[in-house]
Every structure is written in structure tokens, then in C-alpha cells.
Short mmCIF file of C-alpha atoms in Angstrom, two decimals:
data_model
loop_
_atom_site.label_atom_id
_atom_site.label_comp_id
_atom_site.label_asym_id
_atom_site.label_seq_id
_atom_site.Cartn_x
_atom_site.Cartn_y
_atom_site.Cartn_z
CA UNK A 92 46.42 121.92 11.62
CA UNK A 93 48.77 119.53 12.82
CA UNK A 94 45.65 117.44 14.38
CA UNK A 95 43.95 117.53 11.11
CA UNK A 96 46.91 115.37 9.66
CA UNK A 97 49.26 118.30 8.04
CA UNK A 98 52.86 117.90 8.09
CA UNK A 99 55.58 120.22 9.40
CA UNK A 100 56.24 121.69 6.04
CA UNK A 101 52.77 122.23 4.79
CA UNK A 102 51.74 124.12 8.30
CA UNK A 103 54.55 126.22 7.85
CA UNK A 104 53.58 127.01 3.98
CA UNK A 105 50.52 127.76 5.23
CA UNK A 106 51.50 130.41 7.99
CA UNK A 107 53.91 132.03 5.40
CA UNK A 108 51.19 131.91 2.68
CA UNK A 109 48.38 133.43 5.08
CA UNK A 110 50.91 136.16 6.04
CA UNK A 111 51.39 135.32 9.97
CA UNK A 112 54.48 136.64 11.14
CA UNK A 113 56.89 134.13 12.70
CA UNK A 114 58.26 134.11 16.12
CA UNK A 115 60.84 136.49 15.17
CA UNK A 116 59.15 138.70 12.78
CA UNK A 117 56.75 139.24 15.98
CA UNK A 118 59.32 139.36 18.30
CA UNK A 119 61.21 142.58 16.00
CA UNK A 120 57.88 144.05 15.54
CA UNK A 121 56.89 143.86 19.02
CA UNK A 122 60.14 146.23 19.99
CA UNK A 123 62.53 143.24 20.68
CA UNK A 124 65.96 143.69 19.64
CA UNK A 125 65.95 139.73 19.87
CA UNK A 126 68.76 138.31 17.31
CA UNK A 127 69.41 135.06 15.73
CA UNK A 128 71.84 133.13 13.29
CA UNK A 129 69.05 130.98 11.57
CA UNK A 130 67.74 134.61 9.81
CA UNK A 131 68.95 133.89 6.20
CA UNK A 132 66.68 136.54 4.45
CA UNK A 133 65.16 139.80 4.54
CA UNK A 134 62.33 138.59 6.33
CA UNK A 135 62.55 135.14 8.76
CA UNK A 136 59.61 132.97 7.47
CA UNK A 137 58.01 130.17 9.26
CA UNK A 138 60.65 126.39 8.86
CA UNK A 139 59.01 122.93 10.19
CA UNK A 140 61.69 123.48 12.57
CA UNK A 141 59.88 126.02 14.12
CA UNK A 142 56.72 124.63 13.73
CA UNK A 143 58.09 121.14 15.51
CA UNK A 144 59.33 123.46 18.35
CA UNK A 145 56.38 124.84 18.98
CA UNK A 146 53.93 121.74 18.75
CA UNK A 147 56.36 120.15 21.15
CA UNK A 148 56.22 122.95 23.81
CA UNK A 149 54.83 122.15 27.28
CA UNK A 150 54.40 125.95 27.95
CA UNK A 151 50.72 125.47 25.99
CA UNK A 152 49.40 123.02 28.50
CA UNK A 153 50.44 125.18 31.21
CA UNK A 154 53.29 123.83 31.90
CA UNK A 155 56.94 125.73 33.34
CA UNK A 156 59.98 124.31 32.06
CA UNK A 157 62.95 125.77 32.71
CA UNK A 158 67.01 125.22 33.50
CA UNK A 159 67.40 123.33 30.20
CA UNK A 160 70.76 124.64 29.57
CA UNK A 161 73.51 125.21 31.54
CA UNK A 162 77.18 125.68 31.32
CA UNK A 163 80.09 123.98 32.96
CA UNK A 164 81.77 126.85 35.13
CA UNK A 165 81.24 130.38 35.07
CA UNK A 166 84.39 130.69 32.31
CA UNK A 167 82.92 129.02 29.90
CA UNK A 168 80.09 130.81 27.72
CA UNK A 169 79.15 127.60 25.92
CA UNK A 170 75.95 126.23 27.00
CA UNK A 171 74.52 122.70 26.22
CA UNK A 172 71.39 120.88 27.27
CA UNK A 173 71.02 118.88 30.32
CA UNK A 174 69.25 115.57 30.99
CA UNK A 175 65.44 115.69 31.09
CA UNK A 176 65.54 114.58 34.23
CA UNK A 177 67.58 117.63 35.69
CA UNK A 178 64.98 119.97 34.55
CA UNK A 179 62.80 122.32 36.38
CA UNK A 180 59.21 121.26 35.33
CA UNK A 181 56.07 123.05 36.90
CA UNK A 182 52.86 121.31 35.73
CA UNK A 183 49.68 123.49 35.76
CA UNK A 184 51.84 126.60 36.27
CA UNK A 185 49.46 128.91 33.78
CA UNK A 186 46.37 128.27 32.03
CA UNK A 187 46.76 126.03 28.93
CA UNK A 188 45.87 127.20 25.58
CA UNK A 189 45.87 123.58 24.31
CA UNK A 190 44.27 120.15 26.92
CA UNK A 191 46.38 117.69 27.39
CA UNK A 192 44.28 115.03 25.08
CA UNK A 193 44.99 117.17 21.97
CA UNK A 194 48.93 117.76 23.06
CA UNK A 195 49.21 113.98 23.74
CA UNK A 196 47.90 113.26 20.37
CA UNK A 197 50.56 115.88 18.26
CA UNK A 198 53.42 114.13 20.46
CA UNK A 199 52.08 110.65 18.76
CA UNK A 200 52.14 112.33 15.78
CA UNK A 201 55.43 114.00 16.05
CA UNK A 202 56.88 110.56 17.08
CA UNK A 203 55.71 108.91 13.19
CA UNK A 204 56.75 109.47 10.16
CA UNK A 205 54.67 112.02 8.79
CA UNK A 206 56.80 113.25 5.59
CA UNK A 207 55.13 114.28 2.92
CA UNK A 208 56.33 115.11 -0.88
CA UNK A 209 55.98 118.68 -2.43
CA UNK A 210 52.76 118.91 -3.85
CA UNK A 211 50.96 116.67 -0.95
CA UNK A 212 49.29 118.76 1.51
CA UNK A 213 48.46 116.19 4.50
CA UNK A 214 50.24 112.66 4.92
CA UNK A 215 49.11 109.42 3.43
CA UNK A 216 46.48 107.66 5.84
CA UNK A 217 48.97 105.04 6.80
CA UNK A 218 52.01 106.82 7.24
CA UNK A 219 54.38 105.99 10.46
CA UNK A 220 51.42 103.86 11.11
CA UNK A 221 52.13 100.30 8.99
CA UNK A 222 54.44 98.20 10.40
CA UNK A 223 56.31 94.57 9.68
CA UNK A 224 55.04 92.05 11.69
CA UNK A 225 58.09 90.42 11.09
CA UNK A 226 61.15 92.86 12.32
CA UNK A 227 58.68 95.77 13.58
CA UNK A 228 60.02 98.16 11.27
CA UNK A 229 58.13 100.87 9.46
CA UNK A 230 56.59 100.41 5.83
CA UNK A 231 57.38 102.02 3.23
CA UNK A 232 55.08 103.57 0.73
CA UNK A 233 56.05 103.33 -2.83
CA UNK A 234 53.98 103.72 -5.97
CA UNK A 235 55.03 102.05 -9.35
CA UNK A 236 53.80 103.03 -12.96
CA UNK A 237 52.39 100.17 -15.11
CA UNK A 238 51.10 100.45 -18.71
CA UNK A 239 50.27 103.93 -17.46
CA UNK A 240 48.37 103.36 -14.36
CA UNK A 241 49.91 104.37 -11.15
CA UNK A 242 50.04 101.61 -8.55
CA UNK A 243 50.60 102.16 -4.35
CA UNK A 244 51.81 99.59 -2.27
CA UNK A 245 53.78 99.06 0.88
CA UNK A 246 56.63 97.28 1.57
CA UNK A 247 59.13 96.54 4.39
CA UNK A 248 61.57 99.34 4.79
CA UNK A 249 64.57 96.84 6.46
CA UNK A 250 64.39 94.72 2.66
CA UNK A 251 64.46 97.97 1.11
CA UNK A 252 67.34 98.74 2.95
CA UNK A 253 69.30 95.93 3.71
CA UNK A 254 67.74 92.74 2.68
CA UNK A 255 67.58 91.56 5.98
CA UNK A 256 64.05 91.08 6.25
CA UNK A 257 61.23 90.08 3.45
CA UNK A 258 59.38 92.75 1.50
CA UNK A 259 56.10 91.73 2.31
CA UNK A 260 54.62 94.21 0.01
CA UNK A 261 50.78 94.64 -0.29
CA UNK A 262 48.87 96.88 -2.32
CA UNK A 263 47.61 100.07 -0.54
CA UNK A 264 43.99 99.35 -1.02
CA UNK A 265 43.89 96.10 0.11
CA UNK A 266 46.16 97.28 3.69
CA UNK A 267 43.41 100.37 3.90
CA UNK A 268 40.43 97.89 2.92
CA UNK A 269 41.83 95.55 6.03
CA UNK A 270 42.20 98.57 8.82
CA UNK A 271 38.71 99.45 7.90
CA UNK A 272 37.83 95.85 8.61
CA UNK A 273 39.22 96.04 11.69
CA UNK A 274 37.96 99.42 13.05
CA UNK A 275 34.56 98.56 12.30
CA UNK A 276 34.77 95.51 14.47
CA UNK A 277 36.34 97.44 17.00
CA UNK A 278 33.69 99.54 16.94
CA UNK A 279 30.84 96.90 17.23
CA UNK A 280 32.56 95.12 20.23
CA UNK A 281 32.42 98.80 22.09
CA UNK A 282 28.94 99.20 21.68
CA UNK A 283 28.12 95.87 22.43
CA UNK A 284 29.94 96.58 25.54
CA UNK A 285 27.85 99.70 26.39
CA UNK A 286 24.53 97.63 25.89
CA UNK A 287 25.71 95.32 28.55
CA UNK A 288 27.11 97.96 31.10
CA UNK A 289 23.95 99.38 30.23
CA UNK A 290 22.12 96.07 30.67
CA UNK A 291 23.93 95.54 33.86
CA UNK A 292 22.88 98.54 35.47
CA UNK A 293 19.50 98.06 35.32
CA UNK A 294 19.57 94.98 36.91
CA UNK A 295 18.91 94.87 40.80
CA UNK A 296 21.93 94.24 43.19
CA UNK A 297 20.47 91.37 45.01
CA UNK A 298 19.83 89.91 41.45
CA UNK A 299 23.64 89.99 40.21
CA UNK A 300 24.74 88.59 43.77
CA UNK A 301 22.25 85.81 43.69
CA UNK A 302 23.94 84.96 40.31
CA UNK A 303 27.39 85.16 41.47
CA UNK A 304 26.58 82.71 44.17
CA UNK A 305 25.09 80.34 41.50
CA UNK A 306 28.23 80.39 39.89
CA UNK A 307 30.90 79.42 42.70
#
């Protein structure tokens, strides 16, 4: 789901409205007398926060992680997290349920801004994408009403907030019109590069050093 470009929120609407149990519904109905403070109804429903926790979890690439927490003497019960690099990684421990590519790809996507409003389903094509080329920060989506007509546009987040950088707003379209642009011409230079490699491999190896030699 979360490859497919849903958010956090909509995943988890989407567990609760398919009737999957959450980790500690299935925990409790496994026999686990497993408690926790964040149970604020009858029944603990699926959060983005629980969602996020588990997209971010090495344990599905195989992955051991442990001694994340640890407290400072014996007398105190109070645990708090310790430094990434003080923890107990095993890579390839298990068999993965997810590859590495696709994991990879949901940390990208964790690392954007991929909020979405009520009604809206999947994030905006753009989103945590668009940048200012001026101060690096990321655009803002906005959408303004006109004689009735509804109009998108981005625009630089820093003006928005502070004025300390221009808006450079542009209409949606023409942003979307310009990536397409550009990905198609990405994708010509790639296979123009296969036709040579492909090209170049057919050619004999006393041929390409005779050529090299010609060159120098």
C-alpha cells in the first residue's frame, strides 16, 4: 500500500475498514496478556503510528535488532533509547518477507512529506518531492478558488513562513507538464545508452583496441 503512494492514515483506514486486527488486537487474541497505555477504546484500532513503526522495521528484511533500550543502573526502571550506533544489528538473521529494493524505497518515502487531507486517499504526485532551487526547502501545495474554478499551484514553503525566501509559485500543471519533460528525456538517453552497449558488444576486441590506438 505504502509503495502504491498511500499515506500513513489512509493505510491504517484501510486495515480498520477491512477488519484486520492490529498488533494488539492479535496479540490479546493470540493468548497474550500483552498491555499498553496507547489502548483508548474498547477495541485498539490501527494509528499511522503504528503503521510508520512497522514500515520502518528491519525485522522484515531479515534483519535482528536488538538492545535499543537500556537503563542507567539496575535501580532505575526507566528505560530510554540508545544511539544507533550502540545497537545490536544482525543482517540476514531470518528470511525477509519484504527485499531490500522495496524497503529502501518506503524509507524514501517515509523520509517526504507524504500528508494527505481527509478525503484524499494517496498523496499528490509531487509531494515531499518539489523543492526551491533557491533555499532547498520543500514546496508547498496550495489551491486557490477563482470565479469558481479551483486553481493548484506551488510555492516556497520558507516565504510562506518567514519571508525569507521568494515564493516562486508555479501552477501545478505546468511543474507536472515539466517533470514529464524531463523523465521522458531521461528515458531516451537510457535507451540510447543500451543501443550502444549493445552496439559495443558486437564489435570485435581487436577492432575497439585498434581504435583506441587511433585516438592517443
Amino acid at each position: 500500500m505504502k509503495l502504491q503512494g498511500m499515506s500513513q492514515d489512509s493505510i491504517a483506514n484501510r486495515l480498520n475498514e477491512l477488519g484486520i486486527l492490529s498488533p494488539f488486537e492479535y496479540k490479546i487474541s493470540s493468548g497474550s496478556r500483552y498491555e499498553t497505555g496507547f489502548r483508548q477504546k474498547e477495541q485498539a484500532l490501527w494509528s499511522s503510528v503504528t503503521v510508520r513503526r512497522i514500515l520502518e522495521n528491519e525485522v522484515y528484511i531479515g534483519n535482528l535488532v536488538q538492545g535499543k533500550r537500556t537503563t542507567p543502573n539496575h535501580k532505575v526502571k526507566q528505560t530510554y533509547v540508545k544511539p544507533e550506533d550502540d545497537w545490536i544489528r544482525i543482517e540476514k538473521n531470518h528470511e525477509p518477507l519484504v527485499s531490500d529494493r522495496d524497503f529502501e524505497i518506503v524509507q524514501r518515502l517515509l523520509g517526504m512529506d507524504t500528508r494527505t487531507s481527509p478525503d484524499q486517499k494517496q498523496v499528490y504526485l509531487l509531494s515531499g518531492i518539489a523543492v526551491c532551487a533557491d533555499c532547498g526547502a520543500p514546496m508547498t501545495r496550495k489551491v486557490s478558488t477563482v470565479a469558481g474554478k479551483k486553481y493548484a499551484y506551488y510555492l516556497c514553503s520558507t516565504n510562506k513562513e518567514t519571508k525569507r525566501c521568494y515564493s516562486h509559485r508555479i501552477p501545478e500543471k505546468d511543474l507536472e507538464d515539466a517533470v514529464l519533460v524531463m523523465l521522458k528525456q531521461h528515458i531516451q538517453n537510457i535507451l540510447h545508452m543500451k543501443r550502444v552497449l549493445e552496439f559495443v558488444g558486437t564489435v570485435p576486441f581487436q577492432e575497439i583496441n585498434l581504435k583506441k590506438l587511433q585516438n592517443i
